[in-house]
PDB file of C-alpha atoms and ligand atoms in Angstrom:
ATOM      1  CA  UNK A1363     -24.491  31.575   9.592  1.00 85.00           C
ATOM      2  CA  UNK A1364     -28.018  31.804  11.863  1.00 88.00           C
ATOM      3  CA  UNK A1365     -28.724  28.444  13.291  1.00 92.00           C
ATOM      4  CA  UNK A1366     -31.607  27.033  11.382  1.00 95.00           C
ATOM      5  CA  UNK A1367     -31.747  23.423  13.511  1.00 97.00           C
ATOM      6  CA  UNK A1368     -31.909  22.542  17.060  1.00 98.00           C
ATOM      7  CA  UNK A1369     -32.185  19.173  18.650  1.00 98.00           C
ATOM      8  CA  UNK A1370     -33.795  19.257  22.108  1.00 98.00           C
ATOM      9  CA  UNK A1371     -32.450  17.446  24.735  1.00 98.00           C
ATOM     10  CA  UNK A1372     -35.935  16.897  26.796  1.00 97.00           C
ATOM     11  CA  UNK A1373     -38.135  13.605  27.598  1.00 96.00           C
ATOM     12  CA  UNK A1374     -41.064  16.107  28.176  1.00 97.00           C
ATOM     13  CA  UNK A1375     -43.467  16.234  24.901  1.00 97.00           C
ATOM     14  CA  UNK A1376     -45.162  19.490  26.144  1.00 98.00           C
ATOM     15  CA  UNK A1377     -41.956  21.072  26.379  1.00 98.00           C
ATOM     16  CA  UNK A1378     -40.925  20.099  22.926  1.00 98.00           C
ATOM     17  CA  UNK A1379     -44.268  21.470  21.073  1.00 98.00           C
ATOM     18  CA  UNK A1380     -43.844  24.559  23.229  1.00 98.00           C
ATOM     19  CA  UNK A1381     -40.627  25.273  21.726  1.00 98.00           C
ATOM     20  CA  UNK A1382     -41.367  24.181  18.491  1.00 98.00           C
ATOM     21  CA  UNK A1383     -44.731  26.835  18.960  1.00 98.00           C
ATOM     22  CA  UNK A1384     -41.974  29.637  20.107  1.00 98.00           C
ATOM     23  CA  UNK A1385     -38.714  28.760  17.299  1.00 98.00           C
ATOM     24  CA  UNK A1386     -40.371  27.520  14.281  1.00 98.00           C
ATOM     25  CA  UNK A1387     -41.944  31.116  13.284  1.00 97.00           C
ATOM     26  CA  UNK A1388     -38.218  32.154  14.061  1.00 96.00           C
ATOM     27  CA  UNK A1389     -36.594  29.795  11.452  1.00 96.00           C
ATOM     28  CA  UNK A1390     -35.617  27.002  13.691  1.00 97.00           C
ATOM     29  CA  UNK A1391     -36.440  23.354  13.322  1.00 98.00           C
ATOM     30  CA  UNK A1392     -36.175  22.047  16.409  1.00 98.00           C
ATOM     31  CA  UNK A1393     -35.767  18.095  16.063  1.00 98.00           C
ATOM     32  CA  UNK A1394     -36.582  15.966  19.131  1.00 98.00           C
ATOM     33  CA  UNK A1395     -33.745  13.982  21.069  1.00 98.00           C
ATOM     34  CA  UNK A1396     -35.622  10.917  19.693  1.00 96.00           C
ATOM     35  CA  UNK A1397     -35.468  12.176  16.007  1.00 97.00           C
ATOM     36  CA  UNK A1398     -31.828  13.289  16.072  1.00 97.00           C
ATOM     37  CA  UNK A1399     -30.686   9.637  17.655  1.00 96.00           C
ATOM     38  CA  UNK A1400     -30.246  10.242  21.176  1.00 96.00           C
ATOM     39  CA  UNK A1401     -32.295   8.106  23.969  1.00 91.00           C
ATOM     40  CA  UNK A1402     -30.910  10.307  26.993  1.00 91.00           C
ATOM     41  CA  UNK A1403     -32.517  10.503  30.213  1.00 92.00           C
ATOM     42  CA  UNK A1404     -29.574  11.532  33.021  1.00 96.00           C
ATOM     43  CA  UNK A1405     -29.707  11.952  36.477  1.00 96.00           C
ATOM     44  CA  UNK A1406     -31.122  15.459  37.405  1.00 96.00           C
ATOM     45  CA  UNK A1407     -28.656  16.066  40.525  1.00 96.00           C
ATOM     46  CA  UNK A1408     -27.361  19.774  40.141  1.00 97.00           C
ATOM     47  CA  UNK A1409     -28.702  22.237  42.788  1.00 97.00           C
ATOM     48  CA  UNK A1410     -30.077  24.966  40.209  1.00 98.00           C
ATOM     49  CA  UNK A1411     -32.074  24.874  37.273  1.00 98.00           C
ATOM     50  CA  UNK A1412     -28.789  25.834  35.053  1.00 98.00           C
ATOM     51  CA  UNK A1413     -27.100  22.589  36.556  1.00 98.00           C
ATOM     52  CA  UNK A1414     -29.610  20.719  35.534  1.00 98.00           C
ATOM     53  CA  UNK A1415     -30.365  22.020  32.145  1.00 98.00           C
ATOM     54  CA  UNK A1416     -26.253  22.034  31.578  1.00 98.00           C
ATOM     55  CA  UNK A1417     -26.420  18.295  32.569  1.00 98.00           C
ATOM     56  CA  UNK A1418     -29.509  17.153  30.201  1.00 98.00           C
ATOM     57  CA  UNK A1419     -27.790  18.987  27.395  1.00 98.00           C
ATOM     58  CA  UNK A1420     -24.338  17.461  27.532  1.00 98.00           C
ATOM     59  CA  UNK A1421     -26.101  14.088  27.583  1.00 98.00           C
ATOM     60  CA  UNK A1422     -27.326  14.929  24.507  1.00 98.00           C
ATOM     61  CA  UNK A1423     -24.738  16.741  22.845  1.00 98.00           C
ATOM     62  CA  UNK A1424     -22.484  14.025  23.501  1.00 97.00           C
ATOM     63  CA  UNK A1425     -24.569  11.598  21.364  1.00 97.00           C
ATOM     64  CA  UNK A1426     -25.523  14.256  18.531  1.00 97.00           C
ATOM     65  CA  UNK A1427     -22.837  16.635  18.293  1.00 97.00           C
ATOM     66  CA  UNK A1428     -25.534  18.777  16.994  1.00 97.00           C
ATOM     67  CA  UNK A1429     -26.590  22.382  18.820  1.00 98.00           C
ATOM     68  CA  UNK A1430     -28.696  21.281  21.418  1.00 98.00           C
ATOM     69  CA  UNK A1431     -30.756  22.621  23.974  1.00 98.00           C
ATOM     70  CA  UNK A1432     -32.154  21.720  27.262  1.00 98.00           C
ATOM     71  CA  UNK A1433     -34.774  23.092  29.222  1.00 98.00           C
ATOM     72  CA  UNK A1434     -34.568  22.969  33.102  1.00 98.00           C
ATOM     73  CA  UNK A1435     -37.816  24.561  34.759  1.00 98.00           C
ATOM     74  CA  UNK A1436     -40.104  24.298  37.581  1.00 98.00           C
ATOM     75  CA  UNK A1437     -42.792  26.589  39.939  1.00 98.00           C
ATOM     76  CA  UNK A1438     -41.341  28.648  42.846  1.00 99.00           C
ATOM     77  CA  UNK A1439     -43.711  29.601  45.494  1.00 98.00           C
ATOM     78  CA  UNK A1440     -43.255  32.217  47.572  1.00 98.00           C
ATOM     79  CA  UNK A1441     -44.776  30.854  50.785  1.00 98.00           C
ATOM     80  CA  UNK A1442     -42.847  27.370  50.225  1.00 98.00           C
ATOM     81  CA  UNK A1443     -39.606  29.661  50.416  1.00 98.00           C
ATOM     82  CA  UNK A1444     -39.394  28.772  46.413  1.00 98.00           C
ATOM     83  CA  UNK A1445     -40.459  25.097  46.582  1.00 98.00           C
ATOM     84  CA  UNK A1446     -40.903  22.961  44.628  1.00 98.00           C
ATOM     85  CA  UNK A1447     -38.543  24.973  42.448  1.00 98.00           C
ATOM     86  CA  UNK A1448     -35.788  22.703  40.916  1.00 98.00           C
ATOM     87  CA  UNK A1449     -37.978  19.622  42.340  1.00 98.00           C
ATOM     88  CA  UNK A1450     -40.966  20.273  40.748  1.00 98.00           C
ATOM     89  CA  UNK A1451     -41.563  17.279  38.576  1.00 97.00           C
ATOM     90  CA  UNK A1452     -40.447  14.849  41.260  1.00 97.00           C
ATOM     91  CA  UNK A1453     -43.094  16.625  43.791  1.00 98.00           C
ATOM     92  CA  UNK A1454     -45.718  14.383  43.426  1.00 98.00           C
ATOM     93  CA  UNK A1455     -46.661  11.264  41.293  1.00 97.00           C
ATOM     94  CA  UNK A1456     -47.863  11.833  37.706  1.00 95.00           C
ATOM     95  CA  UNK A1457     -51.276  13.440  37.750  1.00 96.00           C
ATOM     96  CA  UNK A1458     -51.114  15.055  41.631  1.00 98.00           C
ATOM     97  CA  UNK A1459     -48.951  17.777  41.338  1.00 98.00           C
ATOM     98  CA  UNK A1460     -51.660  20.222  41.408  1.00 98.00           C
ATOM     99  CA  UNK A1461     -53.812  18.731  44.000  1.00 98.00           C
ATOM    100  CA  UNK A1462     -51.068  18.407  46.438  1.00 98.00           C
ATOM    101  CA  UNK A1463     -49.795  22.026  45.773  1.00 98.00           C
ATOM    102  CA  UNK A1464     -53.193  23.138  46.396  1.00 98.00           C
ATOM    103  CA  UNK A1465     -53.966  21.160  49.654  1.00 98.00           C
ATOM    104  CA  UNK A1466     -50.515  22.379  51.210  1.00 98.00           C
ATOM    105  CA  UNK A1467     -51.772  26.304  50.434  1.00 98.00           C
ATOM    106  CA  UNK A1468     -54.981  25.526  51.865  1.00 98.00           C
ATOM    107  CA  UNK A1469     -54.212  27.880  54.744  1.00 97.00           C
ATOM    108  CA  UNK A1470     -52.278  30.919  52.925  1.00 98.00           C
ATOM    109  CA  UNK A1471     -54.366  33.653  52.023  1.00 98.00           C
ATOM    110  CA  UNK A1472     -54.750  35.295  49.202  1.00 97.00           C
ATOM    111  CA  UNK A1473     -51.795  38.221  49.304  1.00 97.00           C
ATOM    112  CA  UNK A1474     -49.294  35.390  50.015  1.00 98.00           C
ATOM    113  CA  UNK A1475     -50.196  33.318  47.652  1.00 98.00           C
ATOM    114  CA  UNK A1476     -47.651  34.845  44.958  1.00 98.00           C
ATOM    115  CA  UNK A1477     -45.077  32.085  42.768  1.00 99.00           C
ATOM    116  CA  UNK A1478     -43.150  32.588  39.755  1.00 99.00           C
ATOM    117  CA  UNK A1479     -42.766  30.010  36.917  1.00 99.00           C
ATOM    118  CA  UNK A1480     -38.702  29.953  36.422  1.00 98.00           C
ATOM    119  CA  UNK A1481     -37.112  27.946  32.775  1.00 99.00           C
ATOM    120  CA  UNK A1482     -33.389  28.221  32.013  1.00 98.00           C
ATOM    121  CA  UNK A1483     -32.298  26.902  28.547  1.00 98.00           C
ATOM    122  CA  UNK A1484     -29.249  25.719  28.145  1.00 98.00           C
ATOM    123  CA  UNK A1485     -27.240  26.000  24.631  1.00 98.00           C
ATOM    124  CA  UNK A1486     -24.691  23.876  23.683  1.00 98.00           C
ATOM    125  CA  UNK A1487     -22.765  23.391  20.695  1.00 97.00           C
ATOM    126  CA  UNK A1488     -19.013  23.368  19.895  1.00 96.00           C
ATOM    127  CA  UNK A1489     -18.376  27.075  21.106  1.00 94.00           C
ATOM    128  CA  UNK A1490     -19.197  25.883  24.512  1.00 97.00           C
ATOM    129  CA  UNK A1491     -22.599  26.198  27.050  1.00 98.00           C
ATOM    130  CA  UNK A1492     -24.686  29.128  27.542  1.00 98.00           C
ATOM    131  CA  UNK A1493     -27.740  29.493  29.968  1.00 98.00           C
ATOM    132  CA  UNK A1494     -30.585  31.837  29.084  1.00 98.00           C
ATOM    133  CA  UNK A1495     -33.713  32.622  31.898  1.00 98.00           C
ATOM    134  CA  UNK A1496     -37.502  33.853  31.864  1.00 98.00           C
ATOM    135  CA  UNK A1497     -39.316  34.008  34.630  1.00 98.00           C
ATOM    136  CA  UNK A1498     -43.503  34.559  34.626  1.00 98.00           C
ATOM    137  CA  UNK A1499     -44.779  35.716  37.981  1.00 98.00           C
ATOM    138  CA  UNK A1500     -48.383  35.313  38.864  1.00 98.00           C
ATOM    139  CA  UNK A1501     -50.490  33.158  41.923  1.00 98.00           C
ATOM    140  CA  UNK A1502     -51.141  29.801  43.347  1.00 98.00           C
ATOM    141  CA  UNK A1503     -55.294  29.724  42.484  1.00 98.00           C
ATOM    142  CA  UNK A1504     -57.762  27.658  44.926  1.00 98.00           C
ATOM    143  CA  UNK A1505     -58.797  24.920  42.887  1.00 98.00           C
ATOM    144  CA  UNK A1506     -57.239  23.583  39.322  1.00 98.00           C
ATOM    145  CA  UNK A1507     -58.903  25.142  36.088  1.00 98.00           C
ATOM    146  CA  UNK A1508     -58.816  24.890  32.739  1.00 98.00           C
ATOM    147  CA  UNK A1509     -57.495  22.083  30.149  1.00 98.00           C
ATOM    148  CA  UNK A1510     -54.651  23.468  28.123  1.00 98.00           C
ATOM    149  CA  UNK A1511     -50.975  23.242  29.047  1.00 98.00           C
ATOM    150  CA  UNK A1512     -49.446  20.925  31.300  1.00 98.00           C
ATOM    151  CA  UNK A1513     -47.866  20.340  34.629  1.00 98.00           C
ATOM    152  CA  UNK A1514     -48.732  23.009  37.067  1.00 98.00           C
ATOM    153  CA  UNK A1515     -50.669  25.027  34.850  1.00 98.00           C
ATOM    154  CA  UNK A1516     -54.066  24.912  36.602  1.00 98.00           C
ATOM    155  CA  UNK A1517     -53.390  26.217  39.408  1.00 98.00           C
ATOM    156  CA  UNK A1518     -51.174  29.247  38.234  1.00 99.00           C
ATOM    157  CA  UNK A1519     -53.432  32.148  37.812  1.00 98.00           C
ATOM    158  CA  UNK A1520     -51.945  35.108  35.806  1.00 98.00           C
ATOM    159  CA  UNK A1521     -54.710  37.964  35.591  1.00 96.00           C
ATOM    160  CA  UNK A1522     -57.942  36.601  35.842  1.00 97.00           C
ATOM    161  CA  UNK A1523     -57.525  33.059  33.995  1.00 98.00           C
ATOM    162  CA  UNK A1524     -55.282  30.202  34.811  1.00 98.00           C
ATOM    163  CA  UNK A1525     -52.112  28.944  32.160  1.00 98.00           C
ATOM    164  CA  UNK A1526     -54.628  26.248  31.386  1.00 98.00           C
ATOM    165  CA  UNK A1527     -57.152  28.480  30.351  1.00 98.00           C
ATOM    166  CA  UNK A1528     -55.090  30.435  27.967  1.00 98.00           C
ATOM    167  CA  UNK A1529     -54.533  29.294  23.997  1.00 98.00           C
ATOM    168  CA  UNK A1530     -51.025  27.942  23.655  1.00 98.00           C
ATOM    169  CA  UNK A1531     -49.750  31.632  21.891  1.00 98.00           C
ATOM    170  CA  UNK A1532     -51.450  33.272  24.943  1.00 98.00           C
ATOM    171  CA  UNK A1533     -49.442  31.355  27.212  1.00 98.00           C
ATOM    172  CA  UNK A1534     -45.670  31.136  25.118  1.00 98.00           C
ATOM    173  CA  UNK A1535     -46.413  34.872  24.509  1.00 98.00           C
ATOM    174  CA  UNK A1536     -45.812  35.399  28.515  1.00 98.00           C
ATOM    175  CA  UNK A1537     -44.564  32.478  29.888  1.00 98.00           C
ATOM    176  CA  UNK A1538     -40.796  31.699  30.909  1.00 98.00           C
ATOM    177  CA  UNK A1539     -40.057  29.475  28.554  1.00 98.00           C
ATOM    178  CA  UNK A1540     -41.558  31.527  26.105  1.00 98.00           C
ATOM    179  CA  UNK A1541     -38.883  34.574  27.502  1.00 98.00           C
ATOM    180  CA  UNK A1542     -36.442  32.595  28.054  1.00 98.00           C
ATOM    181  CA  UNK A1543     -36.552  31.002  24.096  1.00 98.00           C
ATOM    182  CA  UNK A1544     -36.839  34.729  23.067  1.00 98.00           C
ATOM    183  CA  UNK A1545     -33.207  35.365  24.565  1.00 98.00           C
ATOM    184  CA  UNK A1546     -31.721  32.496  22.906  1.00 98.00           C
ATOM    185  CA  UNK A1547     -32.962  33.634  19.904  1.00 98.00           C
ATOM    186  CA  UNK A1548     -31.116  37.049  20.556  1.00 97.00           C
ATOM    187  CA  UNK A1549     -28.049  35.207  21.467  1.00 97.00           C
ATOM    188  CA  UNK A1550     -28.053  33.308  18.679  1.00 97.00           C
ATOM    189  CA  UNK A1551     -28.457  36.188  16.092  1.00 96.00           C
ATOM    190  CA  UNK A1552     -25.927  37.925  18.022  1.00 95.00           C
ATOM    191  CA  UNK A1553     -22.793  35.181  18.108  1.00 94.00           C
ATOM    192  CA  UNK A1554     -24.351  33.645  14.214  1.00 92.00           C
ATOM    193  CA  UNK A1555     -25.722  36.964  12.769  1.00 85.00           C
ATOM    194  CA  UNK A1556     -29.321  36.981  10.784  1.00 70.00           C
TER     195      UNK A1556
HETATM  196  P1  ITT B2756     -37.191  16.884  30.954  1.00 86.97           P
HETATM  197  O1  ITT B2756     -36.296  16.957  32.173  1.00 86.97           O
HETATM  198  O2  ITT B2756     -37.091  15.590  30.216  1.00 86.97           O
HETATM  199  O3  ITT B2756     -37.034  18.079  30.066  1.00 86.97           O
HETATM  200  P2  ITT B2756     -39.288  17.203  32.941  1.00 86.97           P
HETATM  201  O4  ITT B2756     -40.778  17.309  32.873  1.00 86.97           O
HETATM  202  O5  ITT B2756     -38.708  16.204  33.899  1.00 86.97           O
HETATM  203  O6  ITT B2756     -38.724  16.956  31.457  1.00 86.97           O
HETATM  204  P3  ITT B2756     -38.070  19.327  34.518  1.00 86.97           P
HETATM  205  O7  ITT B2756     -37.127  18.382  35.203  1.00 86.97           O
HETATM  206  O8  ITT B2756     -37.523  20.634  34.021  1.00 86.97           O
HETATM  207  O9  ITT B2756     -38.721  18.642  33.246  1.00 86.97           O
HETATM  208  O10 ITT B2756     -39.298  19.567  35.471  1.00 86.97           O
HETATM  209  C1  ITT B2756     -40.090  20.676  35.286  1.00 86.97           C
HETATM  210  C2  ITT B2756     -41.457  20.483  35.917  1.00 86.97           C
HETATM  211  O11 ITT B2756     -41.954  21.784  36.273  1.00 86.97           O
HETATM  212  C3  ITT B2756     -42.442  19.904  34.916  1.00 86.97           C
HETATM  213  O12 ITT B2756     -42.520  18.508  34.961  1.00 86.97           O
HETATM  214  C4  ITT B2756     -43.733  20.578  35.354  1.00 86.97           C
HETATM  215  O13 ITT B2756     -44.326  19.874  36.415  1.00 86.97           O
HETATM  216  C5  ITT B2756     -43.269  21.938  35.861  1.00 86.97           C
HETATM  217  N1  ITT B2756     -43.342  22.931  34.763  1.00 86.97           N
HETATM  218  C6  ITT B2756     -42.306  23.432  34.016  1.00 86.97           C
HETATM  219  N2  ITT B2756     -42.765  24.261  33.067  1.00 86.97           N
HETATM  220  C7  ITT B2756     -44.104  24.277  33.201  1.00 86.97           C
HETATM  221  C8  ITT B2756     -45.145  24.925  32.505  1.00 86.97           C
HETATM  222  O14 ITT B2756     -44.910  25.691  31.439  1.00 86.97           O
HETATM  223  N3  ITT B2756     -46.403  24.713  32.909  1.00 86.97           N
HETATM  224  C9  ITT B2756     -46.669  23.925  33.962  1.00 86.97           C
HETATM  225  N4  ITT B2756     -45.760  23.254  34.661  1.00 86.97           N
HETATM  226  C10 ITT B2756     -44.474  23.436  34.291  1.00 86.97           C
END
């Protein structure tokens, strides 16, 4: 039997309506950690975005022993040799992330100034853990635009607009956590049929 409910094991409210934007035209509720009982918020301390994500949903899993899943994800930039990568929410304090990035590109120009968004989800239920990826490549812009989104979002240009200038189907339609939900639906139909 398809999976029809998911609790996500995430503190991150952007994350959650992103995923509910993604599943919910799938057939899956996805229930916050909140909703399902489960006031989780582990230490992030695994080297890779799958450690991590395996970490936050175990936490939760433990306390729901409902499917959960977790989503571990961050900017990689090539000219920071991938950084922030796995420590992108802890690069800055709340609100500076963007204007930090920016200042420490100040001096790369414009064909080095290529980064990839990376999300792994992790999905865990009584089978076991699997970890599912999406990446969306596109550039470190020069100054922070546009409203929607969160995070890093205005200052990742992907064409000619930033994430924060795209509607929020524009942006799950290519972003990584928009791929990487997209493969867990797969898996999901795959191991629990239609
Ligand atoms: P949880 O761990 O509770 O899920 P978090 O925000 O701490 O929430 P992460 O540890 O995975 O999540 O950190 C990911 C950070 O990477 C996030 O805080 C953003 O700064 C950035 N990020 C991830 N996805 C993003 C997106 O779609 N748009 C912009 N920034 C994003």
């Amino acid at each position: 039997m398809m999976i029809t409910k998911l609790v996500m094991a995430t503190n991150n409210a952007n994350k959650l309506r992103e995923a509910r934007e993604i599943l919910s035209p799938l057939g899956i509720e996805v229930l916050s950690q909140r909703e399902a009982g489960a006031d989780c918020d582990p230490e992030e301390n695994g080297a890779t975005f799958a450690e991590n994500a395996y970490i936050k949903a175990k936490a939760v899993y433990g306390a729901v022993k409902l499917p959960t899943i977790a989503d571990d994800s961050g900017l990689c930039v090539d000219a920071l040799d991938g950084a922030p990568g796995v420590y992108s929410a802890r690069y800055a304090p709340e609100g500076e992330h963007c204007a930090k990035l920016l200042s420490e590109m100040r001096d790369v120009p414009a064909d080095r100034r290529g980064a990839a968004f990376e999300c792994t989800i992790c999905y865990l239920d009584e089978n076991g853990h699997t970890e599912l990826t999406g990446e969306c490549r596109g550039s470190i812009g020069y100054e922070q635009r546009g409203t929607n989104g969160f995070g890093y979002d205005p200052v990742f240009v992907v064409g000619d607009r930033t994430m924060a200038e795209l509607t929020a189907d524009e942006k799950n339609k290519i972003s990584h956590r928009g791929a990487a939900l997209r493969e867990l639906y797969r898996f999901l139909k795959e191991r629990y049929g239609e």
